């Protein structure tokens, strides 16, 4: 479930601008960390081999 939430925040980053979302994430630091880690290394798009394009980061 936390993965789905992290993916939603990745796809809709504007949610992080909402004050009520910020207040919620302060209360749930593990979820905030999950979101941060997901944004740092999102999954590869479907159809791309693992590691494809890693040299361009």
GROMACS .gro file of C-alpha atoms in nm, residues 3 12-15 24 26 28 31 33-35 37 39 41-43 49 52-54 56:
model
   22
    3UNK     CA    1   0.428   0.179  -0.263
   12UNK     CA    2   0.117   1.417  -0.866
   13UNK     CA    3   0.398   1.612  -0.703
   14UNK     CA    4   0.173   1.913  -0.664
   15UNK     CA    5   0.017   1.732  -0.366
   24UNK     CA    6   0.015   1.440   0.754
   26UNK     CA    7   0.521   1.495   0.945
   28UNK     CA    8   0.405   0.953   0.930
   31UNK     CA    9   0.582   0.715   0.454
   33UNK     CA   10   1.088   0.842   0.353
   34UNK     CA   11   0.921   0.595   0.115
   35UNK     CA   12   0.805   0.885  -0.103
   37UNK     CA   13   1.319   0.711  -0.197
   39UNK     CA   14   1.118   0.994  -0.621
   41UNK     CA   15   1.477   0.615  -0.806
   42UNK     CA   16   1.142   0.559  -0.977
   43UNK     CA   17   1.080   0.229  -1.157
   49UNK     CA   18   1.559  -0.343  -1.984
   52UNK     CA   19   1.884   0.107  -1.941
   53UNK     CA   20   1.988   0.472  -1.940
   54UNK     CA   21   2.160   0.452  -1.603
   56UNK     CA   22   2.276   0.933  -1.817
   0.00000   0.00000   0.00000
